Amino acid sequence: MVPKFLTVYSELPVQIEMDMERSPLAVGVASICDSNVHRHTAQDSASISQLINTTPFSGQNAQVLGLAFYMDEMPLEAGDIQPYFRPQRGLPCLFSMNGEVPGIEDNERYPIGDQWPLSCMPQERAFCLLQERIRKLWSEGWPDPEMRLALVSDYAGRLNRLSSHSFIHWDGEMLFAYSATETEHEPIAFIEYEERVTELKGEVCLKIGADEPCRRLVIGSQSLLPAEAQVIGLGSTLCFRQGELVERCDPVDFWTGLEE
């Protein structure tokens, strides 16, 4: 299953309304406001319409909102639907991924500790692996943005040895995005705004409003965004804080046969 995904990240809570040109087979929504998480899934037309057009989605306050749209293949279970949610250090973390990452089940090479997935999807296991690496980093103190970006970039580069993939990750304080190194996956793009009300017209139409102008980021599958969105370079990792790009890392390569 290859979902299209989209994330809204705002400096302040925003109210969001959504409309779609094409009806998906399934939708996943995860939102965060003041560290409170709401996650909802829908797998039929009536449930999807209710989720998009009524509470808890329409008009919802959120600082971070993750969306996943399954356009061509239906997930087997609700637990398979992204975005995935998992707490870390008492903070809510979100994760969306495109790519199958075969071999991620090898726990000796890719240990997940106690971060066991709820589904059988390799993408969720990849999230568990990232969470375990982040847990170890935080056990050594309060890592700065450069250390966190280095960890996420290293993680992305190592998983790229399994297969090309892309992902968006919210670590409870910052947002990271990694773009696939191969063009077989749809590119990730982003667009930044600083205004009170934003209207995006792509395959997904969003109206994002706040009580006052604030920085906000919309990032995800390129086809879901307006034409002016900036495409992330192949294999690059970007770091955002309070809706603003703060750091980026060029592609990370490893020698063949390098020990994990």
PDB file of C-alpha atoms in Angstrom:
ATOM      1  CA  MET A   1       0.000   0.000   0.000  1.00  0.00           C
ATOM      2  CA  VAL A   2       1.362   3.394  -1.030  1.00  0.00           C
ATOM      3  CA  PRO A   3      -0.514   6.235   0.664  1.00  0.00           C
ATOM      4  CA  LYS A   4      -0.305   9.889  -0.211  1.00  0.00           C
ATOM      5  CA  PHE A   5       0.374  11.909   2.883  1.00  0.00           C
ATOM      6  CA  LEU A   6       0.181  15.486   4.049  1.00  0.00           C
ATOM      7  CA  THR A   7       1.191  17.274   7.244  1.00  0.00           C
ATOM      8  CA  VAL A   8       0.249  20.732   8.497  1.00  0.00           C
ATOM      9  CA  TYR A   9       2.580  22.217  11.106  1.00  0.00           C
ATOM     10  CA  SER A  10       1.726  25.588  12.613  1.00  0.00           C
ATOM     11  CA  GLU A  11       3.350  27.931  15.100  1.00  0.00           C
ATOM     12  CA  LEU A  12      -0.098  28.436  16.707  1.00  0.00           C
ATOM     13  CA  PRO A  13      -3.229  26.274  16.772  1.00  0.00           C
ATOM     14  CA  VAL A  14      -5.226  26.547  13.551  1.00  0.00           C
ATOM     15  CA  GLN A  15      -8.693  25.563  12.377  1.00  0.00           C
ATOM     16  CA  ILE A  16      -8.717  23.315   9.308  1.00  0.00           C
ATOM     17  CA  GLU A  17     -11.358  22.501   6.710  1.00  0.00           C
ATOM     18  CA  MET A  18     -10.758  20.072   3.845  1.00  0.00           C
ATOM     19  CA  ASP A  19     -12.246  19.054   0.522  1.00  0.00           C
ATOM     20  CA  MET A  20     -11.019  16.480  -2.002  1.00  0.00           C
ATOM     21  CA  GLU A  21     -11.410  16.243  -5.760  1.00  0.00           C
ATOM     22  CA  ARG A  22     -11.127  12.444  -5.705  1.00  0.00           C
ATOM     23  CA  SER A  23     -12.615  10.195  -3.048  1.00  0.00           C
ATOM     24  CA  PRO A  24      -9.991   7.943  -1.396  1.00  0.00           C
ATOM     25  CA  LEU A  25     -10.580   4.367  -0.273  1.00  0.00           C
ATOM     26  CA  ALA A  26      -9.361   5.104   3.259  1.00  0.00           C
ATOM     27  CA  VAL A  27      -8.196   8.114   5.266  1.00  0.00           C
ATOM     28  CA  GLY A  28      -6.101   8.483   8.411  1.00  0.00           C
ATOM     29  CA  VAL A  29      -6.044  11.667  10.511  1.00  0.00           C
ATOM     30  CA  ALA A  30      -3.837  12.410  13.516  1.00  0.00           C
ATOM     31  CA  SER A  31      -3.827  15.843  15.155  1.00  0.00           C
ATOM     32  CA  ILE A  32      -1.964  17.354  18.067  1.00  0.00           C
ATOM     33  CA  CYS A  33      -2.825  20.451  20.074  1.00  0.00           C
ATOM     34  CA  ASP A  34      -1.232  21.225  23.447  1.00  0.00           C
ATOM     35  CA  SER A  35       0.253  17.689  23.457  1.00  0.00           C
ATOM     36  CA  ASN A  36      -3.218  16.134  23.172  1.00  0.00           C
ATOM     37  CA  VAL A  37      -3.515  13.587  20.368  1.00  0.00           C
ATOM     38  CA  HIS A  38      -6.592  12.674  18.354  1.00  0.00           C
ATOM     39  CA  ARG A  39      -6.338   9.860  15.800  1.00  0.00           C
ATOM     40  CA  HIS A  40      -9.151   8.787  13.498  1.00  0.00           C
ATOM     41  CA  THR A  41      -9.471   6.434  10.547  1.00  0.00           C
ATOM     42  CA  ALA A  42     -12.182   5.837   7.952  1.00  0.00           C
ATOM     43  CA  GLN A  43     -12.477   3.027   5.394  1.00  0.00           C
ATOM     44  CA  ASP A  44     -15.748   3.566   3.540  1.00  0.00           C
ATOM     45  CA  SER A  45     -17.305   6.497   1.693  1.00  0.00           C
ATOM     46  CA  ALA A  46     -19.838   7.355   4.396  1.00  0.00           C
ATOM     47  CA  SER A  47     -17.241   7.283   7.187  1.00  0.00           C
ATOM     48  CA  ILE A  48     -14.758   9.278   5.099  1.00  0.00           C
ATOM     49  CA  SER A  49     -17.372  11.942   4.348  1.00  0.00           C
ATOM     50  CA  GLN A  50     -18.289  12.168   8.018  1.00  0.00           C
ATOM     51  CA  LEU A  51     -14.637  12.392   9.078  1.00  0.00           C
ATOM     52  CA  ILE A  52     -13.789  15.146   6.594  1.00  0.00           C
ATOM     53  CA  ASN A  53     -16.950  17.238   6.813  1.00  0.00           C
ATOM     54  CA  THR A  54     -17.974  17.007  10.460  1.00  0.00           C
ATOM     55  CA  THR A  55     -16.384  16.834  13.872  1.00  0.00           C
ATOM     56  CA  PRO A  56     -13.823  15.785  14.999  1.00  0.00           C
ATOM     57  CA  PHE A  57     -11.980  17.024  11.896  1.00  0.00           C
ATOM     58  CA  SER A  58     -13.612  20.104  10.398  1.00  0.00           C
ATOM     59  CA  GLY A  59     -12.960  23.169  12.512  1.00  0.00           C
ATOM     60  CA  GLN A  60     -10.539  21.304  14.748  1.00  0.00           C
ATOM     61  CA  ASN A  61      -7.767  23.180  16.556  1.00  0.00           C
ATOM     62  CA  ALA A  62      -4.367  21.677  15.795  1.00  0.00           C
ATOM     63  CA  GLN A  63      -0.702  22.655  15.760  1.00  0.00           C
ATOM     64  CA  VAL A  64       0.323  19.456  13.995  1.00  0.00           C
ATOM     65  CA  LEU A  65      -2.018  17.591  11.683  1.00  0.00           C
ATOM     66  CA  GLY A  66      -1.063  14.408   9.810  1.00  0.00           C
ATOM     67  CA  LEU A  67      -3.192  13.043   6.969  1.00  0.00           C
ATOM     68  CA  ALA A  68      -2.857   9.857   4.923  1.00  0.00           C
ATOM     69  CA  PHE A  69      -4.959   9.060   1.859  1.00  0.00           C
ATOM     70  CA  TYR A  70      -5.185   5.550   0.393  1.00  0.00           C
ATOM     71  CA  MET A  71      -6.242   6.137  -3.197  1.00  0.00           C
ATOM     72  CA  ASP A  72      -5.818   2.771  -4.959  1.00  0.00           C
ATOM     73  CA  GLU A  73      -5.607   0.013  -2.331  1.00  0.00           C
ATOM     74  CA  MET A  74      -7.617  -0.559   0.819  1.00  0.00           C
ATOM     75  CA  PRO A  75      -5.725  -1.226   4.099  1.00  0.00           C
ATOM     76  CA  LEU A  76      -6.596  -4.534   5.739  1.00  0.00           C
ATOM     77  CA  GLU A  77      -7.167  -3.133   9.219  1.00  0.00           C
ATOM     78  CA  ALA A  78      -7.681   0.296  10.774  1.00  0.00           C
ATOM     79  CA  GLY A  79      -4.398  -0.202  12.644  1.00  0.00           C
ATOM     80  CA  ASP A  80      -2.564  -0.384   9.314  1.00  0.00           C
ATOM     81  CA  ILE A  81      -3.597   3.155   8.379  1.00  0.00           C
ATOM     82  CA  GLN A  82      -1.047   5.922   8.741  1.00  0.00           C
ATOM     83  CA  PRO A  83      -0.099   8.296  10.312  1.00  0.00           C
ATOM     84  CA  TYR A  84       1.231   6.150  13.143  1.00  0.00           C
ATOM     85  CA  PHE A  85       1.283   7.577  16.661  1.00  0.00           C
ATOM     86  CA  ARG A  86       3.579   6.628  19.533  1.00  0.00           C
ATOM     87  CA  PRO A  87       4.586   8.564  22.682  1.00  0.00           C
ATOM     88  CA  GLN A  88       8.201   9.353  23.534  1.00  0.00           C
ATOM     89  CA  ARG A  89       9.342  11.151  26.689  1.00  0.00           C
ATOM     90  CA  GLY A  90       5.690  11.975  27.389  1.00  0.00           C
ATOM     91  CA  LEU A  91       5.390  13.761  24.030  1.00  0.00           C
ATOM     92  CA  PRO A  92       3.238  12.600  21.095  1.00  0.00           C
ATOM     93  CA  CYS A  93       5.178  11.538  17.984  1.00  0.00           C
ATOM     94  CA  LEU A  94       3.782  10.950  14.478  1.00  0.00           C
ATOM     95  CA  PHE A  95       5.186   9.109  11.475  1.00  0.00           C
ATOM     96  CA  SER A  96       4.150   8.612   7.834  1.00  0.00           C
ATOM     97  CA  MET A  97       6.186   6.610   5.299  1.00  0.00           C
ATOM     98  CA  ASN A  98       6.151   5.532   1.668  1.00  0.00           C
ATOM     99  CA  GLY A  99       8.277   2.488   0.866  1.00  0.00           C
ATOM    100  CA  GLU A 100       8.257  -1.187   1.838  1.00  0.00           C
ATOM    101  CA  VAL A 101      11.724  -1.420   3.509  1.00  0.00           C
ATOM    102  CA  PRO A 102      12.078  -5.243   3.118  1.00  0.00           C
ATOM    103  CA  GLY A 103      14.271  -6.766   5.822  1.00  0.00           C
ATOM    104  CA  ILE A 104      13.212  -4.318   8.536  1.00  0.00           C
ATOM    105  CA  GLU A 105      11.997  -7.364  10.515  1.00  0.00           C
ATOM    106  CA  ASP A 106      15.600  -8.401  11.227  1.00  0.00           C
ATOM    107  CA  ASN A 107      15.750  -7.417  14.882  1.00  0.00           C
ATOM    108  CA  GLU A 108      19.506  -8.019  15.157  1.00  0.00           C
ATOM    109  CA  ARG A 109      20.295  -5.465  12.443  1.00  0.00           C
ATOM    110  CA  TYR A 110      17.340  -3.189  13.183  1.00  0.00           C
ATOM    111  CA  PRO A 111      16.540  -3.545  16.915  1.00  0.00           C
ATOM    112  CA  ILE A 112      13.358  -1.925  18.179  1.00  0.00           C
ATOM    113  CA  GLY A 113      13.748  -2.632  21.895  1.00  0.00           C
ATOM    114  CA  ASP A 114      10.355  -2.381  23.597  1.00  0.00           C
ATOM    115  CA  GLN A 115       8.854  -0.265  20.782  1.00  0.00           C
ATOM    116  CA  TRP A 116       6.654  -3.060  19.465  1.00  0.00           C
ATOM    117  CA  PRO A 117       4.311  -2.190  16.547  1.00  0.00           C
ATOM    118  CA  LEU A 118       0.561  -2.673  16.764  1.00  0.00           C
ATOM    119  CA  SER A 119       0.186  -3.671  13.110  1.00  0.00           C
ATOM    120  CA  CYS A 120       2.111  -5.978  10.791  1.00  0.00           C
ATOM    121  CA  MET A 121       3.084  -3.133   8.458  1.00  0.00           C
ATOM    122  CA  PRO A 122       6.831  -2.656   7.811  1.00  0.00           C
ATOM    123  CA  GLN A 123       6.326   1.108   7.882  1.00  0.00           C
ATOM    124  CA  GLU A 124       5.186   0.984  11.498  1.00  0.00           C
ATOM    125  CA  ARG A 125       8.135  -1.219  12.417  1.00  0.00           C
ATOM    126  CA  ALA A 126      10.389   1.372  10.768  1.00  0.00           C
ATOM    127  CA  PHE A 127       8.769   3.959  13.049  1.00  0.00           C
ATOM    128  CA  CYS A 128       9.499   1.745  16.065  1.00  0.00           C
ATOM    129  CA  LEU A 129      13.137   1.523  14.997  1.00  0.00           C
ATOM    130  CA  LEU A 130      13.386   5.308  14.769  1.00  0.00           C
ATOM    131  CA  GLN A 131      11.735   5.705  18.174  1.00  0.00           C
ATOM    132  CA  GLU A 132      14.205   3.298  19.747  1.00  0.00           C
ATOM    133  CA  ARG A 133      17.159   5.226  18.300  1.00  0.00           C
ATOM    134  CA  ILE A 134      15.663   8.496  19.502  1.00  0.00           C
ATOM    135  CA  ARG A 135      15.134   7.006  22.973  1.00  0.00           C
ATOM    136  CA  LYS A 136      18.833   6.132  23.180  1.00  0.00           C
ATOM    137  CA  LEU A 137      19.834   9.622  22.038  1.00  0.00           C
ATOM    138  CA  TRP A 138      17.650  11.300  24.653  1.00  0.00           C
ATOM    139  CA  SER A 139      18.994   9.032  27.387  1.00  0.00           C
ATOM    140  CA  GLU A 140      22.295  10.885  26.988  1.00  0.00           C
ATOM    141  CA  GLY A 141      20.793  14.337  27.623  1.00  0.00           C
ATOM    142  CA  TRP A 142      18.826  17.004  25.764  1.00  0.00           C
ATOM    143  CA  PRO A 143      19.945  16.779  22.106  1.00  0.00           C
ATOM    144  CA  ASP A 144      20.096  19.971  20.059  1.00  0.00           C
ATOM    145  CA  PRO A 145      18.460  20.223  16.616  1.00  0.00           C
ATOM    146  CA  GLU A 146      21.727  19.353  14.846  1.00  0.00           C
ATOM    147  CA  MET A 147      22.068  16.087  16.785  1.00  0.00           C
ATOM    148  CA  ARG A 148      18.460  15.140  16.118  1.00  0.00           C
ATOM    149  CA  LEU A 149      18.806  15.910  12.415  1.00  0.00           C
ATOM    150  CA  ALA A 150      22.021  13.866  12.262  1.00  0.00           C
ATOM    151  CA  LEU A 151      20.237  10.889  13.855  1.00  0.00           C
ATOM    152  CA  VAL A 152      17.229  11.092  11.525  1.00  0.00           C
ATOM    153  CA  SER A 153      19.487  11.497   8.464  1.00  0.00           C
ATOM    154  CA  ASP A 154      21.642   8.534   9.493  1.00  0.00           C
ATOM    155  CA  TYR A 155      18.507   6.439  10.084  1.00  0.00           C
ATOM    156  CA  ALA A 156      17.109   7.388   6.668  1.00  0.00           C
ATOM    157  CA  GLY A 157      20.371   6.583   4.915  1.00  0.00           C
ATOM    158  CA  ARG A 158      20.631   3.150   6.531  1.00  0.00           C
ATOM    159  CA  LEU A 159      17.029   2.272   5.671  1.00  0.00           C
ATOM    160  CA  ASN A 160      17.660   3.397   2.116  1.00  0.00           C
ATOM    161  CA  ARG A 161      19.971   0.385   1.797  1.00  0.00           C
ATOM    162  CA  LEU A 162      16.827  -1.742   2.138  1.00  0.00           C
ATOM    163  CA  SER A 163      14.835   0.204  -0.461  1.00  0.00           C
ATOM    164  CA  SER A 164      14.001   3.721  -1.524  1.00  0.00           C
ATOM    165  CA  HIS A 165      11.522   5.396   0.806  1.00  0.00           C
ATOM    166  CA  SER A 166      10.347   8.748   2.128  1.00  0.00           C
ATOM    167  CA  PHE A 167       8.859   9.803   5.448  1.00  0.00           C
ATOM    168  CA  ILE A 168       7.621  12.658   7.611  1.00  0.00           C
ATOM    169  CA  HIS A 169       8.243  12.497  11.373  1.00  0.00           C
ATOM    170  CA  TRP A 170       7.119  14.724  14.241  1.00  0.00           C
ATOM    171  CA  ASP A 171       9.312  14.067  17.303  1.00  0.00           C
ATOM    172  CA  GLY A 172       7.165  15.999  19.778  1.00  0.00           C
ATOM    173  CA  GLU A 173       8.998  19.284  19.192  1.00  0.00           C
ATOM    174  CA  MET A 174      10.297  19.332  15.610  1.00  0.00           C
ATOM    175  CA  LEU A 175       9.230  18.061  12.225  1.00  0.00           C
ATOM    176  CA  PHE A 176      11.584  16.070   9.961  1.00  0.00           C
ATOM    177  CA  ALA A 177      11.056  15.115   6.336  1.00  0.00           C
ATOM    178  CA  TYR A 178      13.153  12.733   4.238  1.00  0.00           C
ATOM    179  CA  SER A 179      12.810  12.508   0.460  1.00  0.00           C
ATOM    180  CA  ALA A 180      13.303   9.249  -1.436  1.00  0.00           C
ATOM    181  CA  THR A 181      16.481   8.829  -3.472  1.00  0.00           C
ATOM    182  CA  GLU A 182      14.620   7.163  -6.350  1.00  0.00           C
ATOM    183  CA  THR A 183      11.964   8.695  -8.571  1.00  0.00           C
ATOM    184  CA  GLU A 184       9.718   5.608  -8.237  1.00  0.00           C
ATOM    185  CA  HIS A 185       8.161   7.358  -5.230  1.00  0.00           C
ATOM    186  CA  GLU A 186       6.251  10.585  -5.547  1.00  0.00           C
ATOM    187  CA  PRO A 187       8.433  13.490  -4.392  1.00  0.00           C
ATOM    188  CA  ILE A 188       7.770  15.288  -1.118  1.00  0.00           C
ATOM    189  CA  ALA A 189       7.200  19.017  -1.402  1.00  0.00           C
ATOM    190  CA  PHE A 190       6.543  21.797   1.078  1.00  0.00           C
ATOM    191  CA  ILE A 191       5.231  25.316   1.200  1.00  0.00           C
ATOM    192  CA  GLU A 192       5.520  27.891   4.002  1.00  0.00           C
ATOM    193  CA  TYR A 193       3.024  30.604   4.899  1.00  0.00           C
ATOM    194  CA  GLU A 194       2.784  33.448   7.396  1.00  0.00           C
ATOM    195  CA  GLU A 195      -0.761  34.758   7.400  1.00  0.00           C
ATOM    196  CA  ARG A 196      -4.038  34.407   9.270  1.00  0.00           C
ATOM    197  CA  VAL A 197      -5.917  32.367   6.654  1.00  0.00           C
ATOM    198  CA  THR A 198      -4.377  30.070   4.030  1.00  0.00           C
ATOM    199  CA  GLU A 199      -6.231  28.337   1.210  1.00  0.00           C
ATOM    200  CA  LEU A 200      -4.487  25.558  -0.731  1.00  0.00           C
ATOM    201  CA  LYS A 201      -5.923  24.293  -3.977  1.00  0.00           C
ATOM    202  CA  GLY A 202      -4.396  20.996  -5.076  1.00  0.00           C
ATOM    203  CA  GLU A 203      -5.744  17.466  -5.214  1.00  0.00           C
ATOM    204  CA  VAL A 204      -6.659  18.183  -1.604  1.00  0.00           C
ATOM    205  CA  CYS A 205      -8.133  21.624  -0.888  1.00  0.00           C
ATOM    206  CA  LEU A 206      -7.382  22.972   2.586  1.00  0.00           C
ATOM    207  CA  LYS A 207      -8.533  26.105   4.359  1.00  0.00           C
ATOM    208  CA  ILE A 208      -6.288  26.819   7.335  1.00  0.00           C
ATOM    209  CA  GLY A 209      -7.232  29.685   9.645  1.00  0.00           C
ATOM    210  CA  ALA A 210      -5.896  31.107  12.904  1.00  0.00           C
ATOM    211  CA  ASP A 211      -6.830  33.930  15.263  1.00  0.00           C
ATOM    212  CA  GLU A 212      -3.777  35.886  14.101  1.00  0.00           C
ATOM    213  CA  PRO A 213      -1.042  35.602  11.438  1.00  0.00           C
ATOM    214  CA  CYS A 214       1.480  32.858  12.228  1.00  0.00           C
ATOM    215  CA  ARG A 215       4.120  30.718  10.552  1.00  0.00           C
ATOM    216  CA  ARG A 216       2.836  27.436   9.173  1.00  0.00           C
ATOM    217  CA  LEU A 217       4.139  24.660   6.986  1.00  0.00           C
ATOM    218  CA  VAL A 218       2.263  22.306   4.682  1.00  0.00           C
ATOM    219  CA  ILE A 219       4.348  19.342   3.534  1.00  0.00           C
ATOM    220  CA  GLY A 220       3.569  16.060   1.805  1.00  0.00           C
ATOM    221  CA  SER A 221       3.103  14.258  -1.507  1.00  0.00           C
ATOM    222  CA  GLN A 222       3.691  16.707  -4.334  1.00  0.00           C
ATOM    223  CA  SER A 223       0.395  16.000  -6.108  1.00  0.00           C
ATOM    224  CA  LEU A 224      -1.575  17.094  -3.039  1.00  0.00           C
ATOM    225  CA  LEU A 225       0.033  20.545  -2.977  1.00  0.00           C
ATOM    226  CA  PRO A 226      -0.181  23.650  -5.175  1.00  0.00           C
ATOM    227  CA  ALA A 227       2.240  23.981  -8.092  1.00  0.00           C
ATOM    228  CA  GLU A 228       4.340  26.575  -6.248  1.00  0.00           C
ATOM    229  CA  ALA A 229       5.324  24.102  -3.500  1.00  0.00           C
ATOM    230  CA  GLN A 230       9.076  23.456  -3.238  1.00  0.00           C
ATOM    231  CA  VAL A 231      10.206  19.885  -3.900  1.00  0.00           C
ATOM    232  CA  ILE A 232      12.701  18.412  -1.424  1.00  0.00           C
ATOM    233  CA  GLY A 233      15.908  17.225  -3.106  1.00  0.00           C
ATOM    234  CA  LEU A 234      16.347  13.477  -3.541  1.00  0.00           C
ATOM    235  CA  GLY A 235      17.827  11.899  -0.415  1.00  0.00           C
ATOM    236  CA  SER A 236      17.768  15.132   1.611  1.00  0.00           C
ATOM    237  CA  THR A 237      16.458  15.489   5.169  1.00  0.00           C
ATOM    238  CA  LEU A 238      14.860  18.723   6.354  1.00  0.00           C
ATOM    239  CA  CYS A 239      14.135  19.902   9.896  1.00  0.00           C
ATOM    240  CA  PHE A 240      11.375  22.386  10.755  1.00  0.00           C
ATOM    241  CA  ARG A 241      10.577  24.150  14.022  1.00  0.00           C
ATOM    242  CA  GLN A 242       7.501  26.299  14.716  1.00  0.00           C
ATOM    243  CA  GLY A 243       6.520  26.022  11.067  1.00  0.00           C
ATOM    244  CA  GLU A 244       9.872  27.281   9.736  1.00  0.00           C
ATOM    245  CA  LEU A 245      12.751  25.459   8.008  1.00  0.00           C
ATOM    246  CA  VAL A 246      15.776  25.576  10.331  1.00  0.00           C
ATOM    247  CA  GLU A 247      18.207  22.878   9.135  1.00  0.00           C
ATOM    248  CA  ARG A 248      18.786  20.505   6.229  1.00  0.00           C
ATOM    249  CA  CYS A 249      21.110  17.570   5.611  1.00  0.00           C
ATOM    250  CA  ASP A 250      22.355  16.383   2.236  1.00  0.00           C
ATOM    251  CA  PRO A 251      22.027  12.690   1.293  1.00  0.00           C
ATOM    252  CA  VAL A 252      23.869  10.287   3.609  1.00  0.00           C
ATOM    253  CA  ASP A 253      25.743   7.474   1.851  1.00  0.00           C
ATOM    254  CA  PHE A 254      27.328   4.359   3.381  1.00  0.00           C
ATOM    255  CA  TRP A 255      29.981   2.014   2.108  1.00  0.00           C
ATOM    256  CA  THR A 256      28.608  -1.370   1.020  1.00  0.00           C
ATOM    257  CA  GLY A 257      29.086  -3.875   3.812  1.00  0.00           C
ATOM    258  CA  LEU A 258      29.423  -1.256   6.527  1.00  0.00           C
ATOM    259  CA  GLU A 259      28.518  -2.715   9.904  1.00  0.00           C
ATOM    260  CA  GLU A 260      25.348  -1.490  11.515  1.00  0.00           C
TER     261      GLU A 260
END
